[in-house]
Coordinates of C-alpha atoms in Angstrom, one line a residue:
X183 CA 37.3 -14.6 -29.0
X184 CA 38.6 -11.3 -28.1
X185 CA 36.3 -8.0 -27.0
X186 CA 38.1 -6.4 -29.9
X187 CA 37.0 -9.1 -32.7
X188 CA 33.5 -9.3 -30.8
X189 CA 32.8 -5.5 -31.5
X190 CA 34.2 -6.0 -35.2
X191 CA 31.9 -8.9 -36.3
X192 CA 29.2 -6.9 -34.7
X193 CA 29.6 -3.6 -36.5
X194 CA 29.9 -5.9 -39.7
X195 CA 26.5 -7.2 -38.9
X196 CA 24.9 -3.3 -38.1
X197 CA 26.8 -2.5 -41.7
X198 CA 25.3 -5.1 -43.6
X199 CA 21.8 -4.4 -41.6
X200 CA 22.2 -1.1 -42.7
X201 CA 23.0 -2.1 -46.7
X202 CA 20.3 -4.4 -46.9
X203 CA 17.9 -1.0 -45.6
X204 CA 19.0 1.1 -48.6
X205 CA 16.7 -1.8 -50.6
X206 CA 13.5 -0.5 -48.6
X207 CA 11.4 1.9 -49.9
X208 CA 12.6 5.5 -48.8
X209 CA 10.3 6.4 -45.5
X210 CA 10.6 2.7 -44.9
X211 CA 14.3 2.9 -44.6
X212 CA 14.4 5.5 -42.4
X213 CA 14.5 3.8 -39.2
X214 CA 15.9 0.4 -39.8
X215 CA 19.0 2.7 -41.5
X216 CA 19.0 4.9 -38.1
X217 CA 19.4 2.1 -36.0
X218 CA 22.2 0.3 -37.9
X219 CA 24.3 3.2 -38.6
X220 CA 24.4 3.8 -35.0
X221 CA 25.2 0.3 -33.6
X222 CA 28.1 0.3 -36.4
X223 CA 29.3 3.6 -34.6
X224 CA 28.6 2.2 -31.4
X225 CA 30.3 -1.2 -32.1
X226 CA 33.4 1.3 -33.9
X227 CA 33.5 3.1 -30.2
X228 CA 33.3 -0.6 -28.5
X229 CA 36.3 -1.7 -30.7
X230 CA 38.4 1.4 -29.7
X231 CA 38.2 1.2 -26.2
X232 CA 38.5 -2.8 -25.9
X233 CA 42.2 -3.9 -24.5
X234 CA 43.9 -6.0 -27.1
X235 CA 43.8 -8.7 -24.5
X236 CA 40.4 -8.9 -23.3
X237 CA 38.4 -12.3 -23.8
X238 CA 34.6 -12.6 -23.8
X239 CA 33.1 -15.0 -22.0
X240 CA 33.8 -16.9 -19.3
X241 CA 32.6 -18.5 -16.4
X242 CA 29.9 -16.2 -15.9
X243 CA 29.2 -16.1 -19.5
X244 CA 25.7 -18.6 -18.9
X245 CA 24.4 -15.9 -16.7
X246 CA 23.1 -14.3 -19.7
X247 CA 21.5 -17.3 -21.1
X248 CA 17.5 -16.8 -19.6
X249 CA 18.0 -12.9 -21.2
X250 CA 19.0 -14.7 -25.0
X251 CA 16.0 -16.5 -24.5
X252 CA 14.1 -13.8 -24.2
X253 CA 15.5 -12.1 -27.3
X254 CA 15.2 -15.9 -29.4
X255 CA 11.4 -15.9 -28.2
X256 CA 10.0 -12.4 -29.4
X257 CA 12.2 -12.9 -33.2
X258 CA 10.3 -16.0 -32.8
X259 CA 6.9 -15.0 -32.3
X260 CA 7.8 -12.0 -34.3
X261 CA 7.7 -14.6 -37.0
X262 CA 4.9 -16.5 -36.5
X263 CA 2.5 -13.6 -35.0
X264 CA 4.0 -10.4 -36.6
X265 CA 5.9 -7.9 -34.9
X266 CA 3.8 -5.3 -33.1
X267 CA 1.7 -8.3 -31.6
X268 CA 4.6 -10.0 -30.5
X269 CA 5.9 -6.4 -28.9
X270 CA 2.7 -6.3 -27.3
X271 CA 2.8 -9.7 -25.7
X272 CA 7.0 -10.0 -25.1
X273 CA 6.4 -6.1 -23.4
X274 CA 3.7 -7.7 -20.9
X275 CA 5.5 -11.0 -20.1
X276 CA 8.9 -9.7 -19.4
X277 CA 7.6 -7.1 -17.2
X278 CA 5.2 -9.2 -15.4
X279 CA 7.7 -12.2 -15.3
X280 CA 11.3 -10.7 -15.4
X281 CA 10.6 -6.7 -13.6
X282 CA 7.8 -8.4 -11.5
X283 CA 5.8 -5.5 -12.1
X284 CA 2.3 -5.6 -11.2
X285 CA -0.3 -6.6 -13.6
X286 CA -1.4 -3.1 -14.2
X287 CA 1.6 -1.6 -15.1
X288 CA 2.6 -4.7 -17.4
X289 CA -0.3 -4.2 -19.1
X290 CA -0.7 -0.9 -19.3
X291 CA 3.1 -0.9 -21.4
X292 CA 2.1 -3.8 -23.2
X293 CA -0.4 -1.7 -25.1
X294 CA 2.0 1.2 -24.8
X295 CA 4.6 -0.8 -26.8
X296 CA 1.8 -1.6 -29.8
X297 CA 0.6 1.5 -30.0
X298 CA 3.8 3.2 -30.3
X299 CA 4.8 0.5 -32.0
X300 CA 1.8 1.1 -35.1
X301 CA 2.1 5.1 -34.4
X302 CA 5.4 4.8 -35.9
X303 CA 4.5 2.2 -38.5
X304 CA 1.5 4.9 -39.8
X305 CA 4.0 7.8 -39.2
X306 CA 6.5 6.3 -41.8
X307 CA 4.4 3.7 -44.0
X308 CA 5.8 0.8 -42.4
X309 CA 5.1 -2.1 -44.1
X310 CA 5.9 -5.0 -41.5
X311 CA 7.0 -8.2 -42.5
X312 CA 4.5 -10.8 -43.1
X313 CA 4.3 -13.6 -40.1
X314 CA 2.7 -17.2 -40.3
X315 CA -0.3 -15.9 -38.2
X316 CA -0.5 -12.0 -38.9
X317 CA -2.4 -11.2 -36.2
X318 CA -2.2 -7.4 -37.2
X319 CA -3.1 -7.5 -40.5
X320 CA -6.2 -10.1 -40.3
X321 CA -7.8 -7.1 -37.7
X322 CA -6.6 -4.4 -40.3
X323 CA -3.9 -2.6 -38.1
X324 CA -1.0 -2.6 -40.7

């Protein structure tokens, strides 16, 4: 696959994100709708400057692999445990075990990342998807 088709399918993706937020309620839309629009503009930007020629991938291309774990593991605890737990506890492992920060500092932006993360849930009357085990909403945060 070429850079060129990658940053199409992509902006496809960020377009349809962004047509399935117009369904959300109208503060709830807000940011899912923000974030789309602007990866479909940044994946129109991508597809602009790509050579016609480019591949992606490569022999390199496994390098990336431990980093798409990441990603696959907080969608999937967002799932089973909500997402602002899942922030809290993806935002303390991956800067303890991939930044090797000290335990302080992965803590202290572990909580950092939920609080922000329910500030701006309050802020716009986020409801959050349910998960399997909603850890947030059996302790009344969301």
């Amino acid at each position: 696959m070429n850079a060129r088709s990658l940053a199409l399918l992509i902006g496809g993706l960020f377009l349809l994100a962004a047509g399935t937020a117009l369904a959300f309620p109208p503060r709830a839309r807000v940011y899912p709708l923000g974030v789309a629009l602007a990866g479909a503009f940044l994946s129109l930007g991508a597809w602009i400057r790509a050579p016609r020629d480019e591949t992606v991938g490569g022999p390199g291309i496994l390098d990336v692999t431990p980093y798409l774990a990441w990603i696959v593991g907080l969608l999937l605890a967002s799932a089973l445990i909500g997402l602002p737990a899942a922030a809290v506890l993806f935002s303390g492992a991956f800067l303890r075990l991939e930044a090797k920060s000290p335990f302080r500092v992965a803590a202290l932006g572990a909580v950092a990342a939920g609080l922000g993360l329910l500030a701006v849930g309050a802020a716009l009357s986020l409801r959050w998807p349910v998960a399997l085990f909603d850890v947030t909403r059996a302790l009344g945060l969301s």
